[in-house]
């Protein structure tokens, strides 16, 4: 069994919730995952994560979205050192983009938030800043319901990546 998972399985409930929370940002998700312990391996953890995420409601999803910095903006996040660096790693290409792309992302973020009332969530890992900008522009054509589902699907992917990072300190 993974050493991180073994240690986490033995933590008191609230400590386990606090430790895993940065992987998703939803307190309901963290509590539900913690309540499913012990989890024997990465596959069980990832499966449980998906099951819990898909069972949550809109307010839990929105809470998770709020735990993210806006795409293209500087990352200033408190929390465990390991997880505090994740958003910067995930958005590295957006942060390194040229000024024109950064400005377009900032304007796109503002338009997105006016339209959907939450920040733009995309699994930015391995995507260039122009790719992220194109995704943002395409998703502005969604209706609110479809966009909420798409944002939730992107959050699920981000959580999966972060869980794998969490298991490999």
Short mmCIF file of C-alpha atoms in Angstrom, two decimals:
data_model
loop_
_atom_site.label_atom_id
_atom_site.label_comp_id
_atom_site.label_asym_id
_atom_site.label_seq_id
_atom_site.Cartn_x
_atom_site.Cartn_y
_atom_site.Cartn_z
CA UNK A 1 0.00 0.00 0.00
CA UNK A 2 1.10 3.56 -0.67
CA UNK A 3 2.78 5.12 2.39
CA UNK A 4 0.80 8.39 2.11
CA UNK A 5 -2.48 6.49 1.87
CA UNK A 6 -1.54 4.20 4.78
CA UNK A 7 -0.76 7.18 7.01
CA UNK A 8 -3.88 9.08 5.86
CA UNK A 9 -6.12 6.05 6.52
CA UNK A 10 -5.00 6.19 10.18
CA UNK A 11 -5.62 9.91 10.77
CA UNK A 12 -8.56 11.11 12.85
CA UNK A 13 -11.51 12.07 10.63
CA UNK A 14 -11.14 15.87 10.72
CA UNK A 15 -7.38 15.65 10.15
CA UNK A 16 -7.93 13.35 7.16
CA UNK A 17 -10.51 15.79 5.72
CA UNK A 18 -8.18 18.76 6.18
CA UNK A 19 -5.28 16.97 4.53
CA UNK A 20 -7.17 15.85 1.44
CA UNK A 21 -9.28 18.99 0.98
CA UNK A 22 -6.72 20.81 -1.27
CA UNK A 23 -7.05 18.02 -3.83
CA UNK A 24 -10.60 19.21 -4.58
CA UNK A 25 -11.69 22.23 -2.55
CA UNK A 26 -15.13 20.91 -1.53
CA UNK A 27 -15.55 20.22 2.18
CA UNK A 28 -18.42 17.79 1.44
CA UNK A 29 -16.14 15.87 -0.93
CA UNK A 30 -13.31 15.78 1.66
CA UNK A 31 -15.67 14.55 4.41
CA UNK A 32 -17.19 11.87 2.17
CA UNK A 33 -13.80 10.60 0.98
CA UNK A 34 -12.55 10.53 4.56
CA UNK A 35 -15.63 8.55 5.61
CA UNK A 36 -14.84 5.88 2.99
CA UNK A 37 -11.55 4.99 4.63
CA UNK A 38 -9.70 2.74 4.68
CA UNK A 39 -8.90 2.91 0.99
CA UNK A 40 -6.44 0.21 -0.04
CA UNK A 41 -4.76 1.77 -3.07
CA UNK A 42 -4.72 4.56 -5.63
CA UNK A 43 -7.39 2.90 -7.77
CA UNK A 44 -9.81 2.71 -4.84
CA UNK A 45 -9.09 6.34 -3.94
CA UNK A 46 -9.64 7.59 -7.50
CA UNK A 47 -12.83 5.55 -7.89
CA UNK A 48 -14.18 6.78 -4.56
CA UNK A 49 -13.31 10.34 -5.54
CA UNK A 50 -15.28 10.10 -8.78
CA UNK A 51 -18.26 8.49 -7.04
CA UNK A 52 -18.34 11.16 -4.34
CA UNK A 53 -17.83 14.03 -6.80
CA UNK A 54 -20.65 12.81 -9.03
CA UNK A 55 -22.99 12.54 -6.02
CA UNK A 56 -22.44 16.14 -4.88
CA UNK A 57 -24.69 19.06 -5.64
CA UNK A 58 -24.15 22.39 -7.31
CA UNK A 59 -23.22 24.25 -4.12
CA UNK A 60 -20.43 21.73 -3.41
CA UNK A 61 -19.15 22.06 -6.97
CA UNK A 62 -19.16 25.85 -6.70
CA UNK A 63 -17.23 25.66 -3.43
CA UNK A 64 -14.57 23.58 -5.18
CA UNK A 65 -14.42 26.08 -8.06
CA UNK A 66 -13.83 28.92 -5.59
CA UNK A 67 -10.70 27.16 -4.32
CA UNK A 68 -8.96 27.89 -7.66
CA UNK A 69 -7.17 31.01 -8.79
CA UNK A 70 -8.35 32.48 -12.09
CA UNK A 71 -6.56 31.11 -15.14
CA UNK A 72 -3.68 33.41 -16.01
CA UNK A 73 -3.58 35.27 -12.69
CA UNK A 74 -0.80 34.97 -10.11
CA UNK A 75 -1.33 32.14 -7.68
CA UNK A 76 -1.40 33.10 -4.01
CA UNK A 77 -2.72 30.20 -2.01
CA UNK A 78 -2.35 29.23 1.59
CA UNK A 79 -2.29 25.63 2.67
CA UNK A 80 0.09 22.71 2.86
CA UNK A 81 3.29 23.46 0.96
CA UNK A 82 2.83 20.49 -1.35
CA UNK A 83 -0.71 21.39 -2.44
CA UNK A 84 -0.13 25.14 -2.44
CA UNK A 85 2.19 24.72 -5.44
CA UNK A 86 -0.30 22.70 -7.51
CA UNK A 87 -2.21 25.61 -9.11
CA UNK A 88 1.04 27.26 -10.17
CA UNK A 89 2.26 24.00 -11.73
CA UNK A 90 -1.07 23.42 -13.48
CA UNK A 91 -1.22 26.94 -14.90
CA UNK A 92 2.45 27.37 -15.73
CA UNK A 93 1.84 27.84 -19.47
CA UNK A 94 -0.83 30.50 -18.85
CA UNK A 95 1.50 32.34 -16.48
CA UNK A 96 4.29 32.25 -19.08
CA UNK A 97 2.07 33.49 -21.94
CA UNK A 98 2.76 36.71 -23.81
CA UNK A 99 0.98 39.88 -22.73
CA UNK A 100 -1.64 39.73 -25.50
CA UNK A 101 -2.73 36.24 -24.44
CA UNK A 102 -2.70 37.22 -20.75
CA UNK A 103 -4.94 40.20 -21.51
CA UNK A 104 -7.28 38.04 -23.58
CA UNK A 105 -7.47 35.50 -20.75
CA UNK A 106 -8.25 38.26 -18.24
CA UNK A 107 -11.03 39.62 -20.44
CA UNK A 108 -12.33 36.12 -21.13
CA UNK A 109 -12.36 35.37 -17.40
CA UNK A 110 -14.40 38.52 -16.74
CA UNK A 111 -16.89 37.70 -19.51
CA UNK A 112 -17.18 34.10 -18.30
CA UNK A 113 -17.86 35.18 -14.71
CA UNK A 114 -20.48 37.70 -15.84
CA UNK A 115 -22.21 34.98 -17.83
CA UNK A 116 -21.92 32.00 -15.47
CA UNK A 117 -21.32 33.57 -12.01
CA UNK A 118 -18.32 31.37 -11.18
CA UNK A 119 -14.72 31.26 -12.33
CA UNK A 120 -13.65 29.45 -15.48
CA UNK A 121 -12.45 25.96 -14.57
CA UNK A 122 -10.35 23.98 -17.01
CA UNK A 123 -7.86 21.19 -16.50
CA UNK A 124 -4.90 23.29 -17.65
CA UNK A 125 -2.27 20.59 -17.23
CA UNK A 126 -0.41 20.06 -20.53
CA UNK A 127 -2.35 22.81 -22.32
CA UNK A 128 -0.78 25.92 -23.81
CA UNK A 129 -2.17 29.35 -22.98
CA UNK A 130 -3.63 29.75 -26.50
CA UNK A 131 -5.34 26.35 -26.15
CA UNK A 132 -6.83 27.41 -22.80
CA UNK A 133 -8.02 30.68 -24.34
CA UNK A 134 -9.69 28.81 -27.21
CA UNK A 135 -11.41 26.47 -24.73
CA UNK A 136 -12.63 29.47 -22.74
CA UNK A 137 -14.04 31.13 -25.87
CA UNK A 138 -15.75 27.91 -26.97
CA UNK A 139 -17.32 27.34 -23.55
CA UNK A 140 -18.79 30.85 -23.52
CA UNK A 141 -21.29 29.46 -26.07
CA UNK A 142 -22.66 26.90 -23.57
CA UNK A 143 -25.90 27.47 -21.71
CA UNK A 144 -25.59 27.75 -17.92
CA UNK A 145 -26.60 24.15 -17.22
CA UNK A 146 -24.24 22.63 -19.79
CA UNK A 147 -21.41 24.86 -18.60
CA UNK A 148 -21.89 23.88 -14.96
CA UNK A 149 -21.65 20.21 -15.97
CA UNK A 150 -18.54 20.91 -18.07
CA UNK A 151 -16.89 22.85 -15.26
CA UNK A 152 -17.70 19.99 -12.87
CA UNK A 153 -16.16 17.49 -15.31
CA UNK A 154 -13.01 19.62 -15.52
CA UNK A 155 -12.87 19.84 -11.71
CA UNK A 156 -13.12 16.05 -11.52
CA UNK A 157 -10.08 15.76 -13.81
CA UNK A 158 -8.13 18.30 -11.77
CA UNK A 159 -8.96 16.39 -8.58
CA UNK A 160 -7.73 13.13 -10.10
CA UNK A 161 -4.40 14.74 -11.04
CA UNK A 162 -4.01 16.32 -7.61
CA UNK A 163 -4.79 13.05 -5.83
CA UNK A 164 -2.03 11.35 -7.80
CA UNK A 165 0.38 14.16 -6.87
CA UNK A 166 -0.72 13.93 -3.23
CA UNK A 167 0.09 10.22 -3.21
CA UNK A 168 3.60 10.92 -4.60
CA UNK A 169 5.19 13.51 -2.33
#
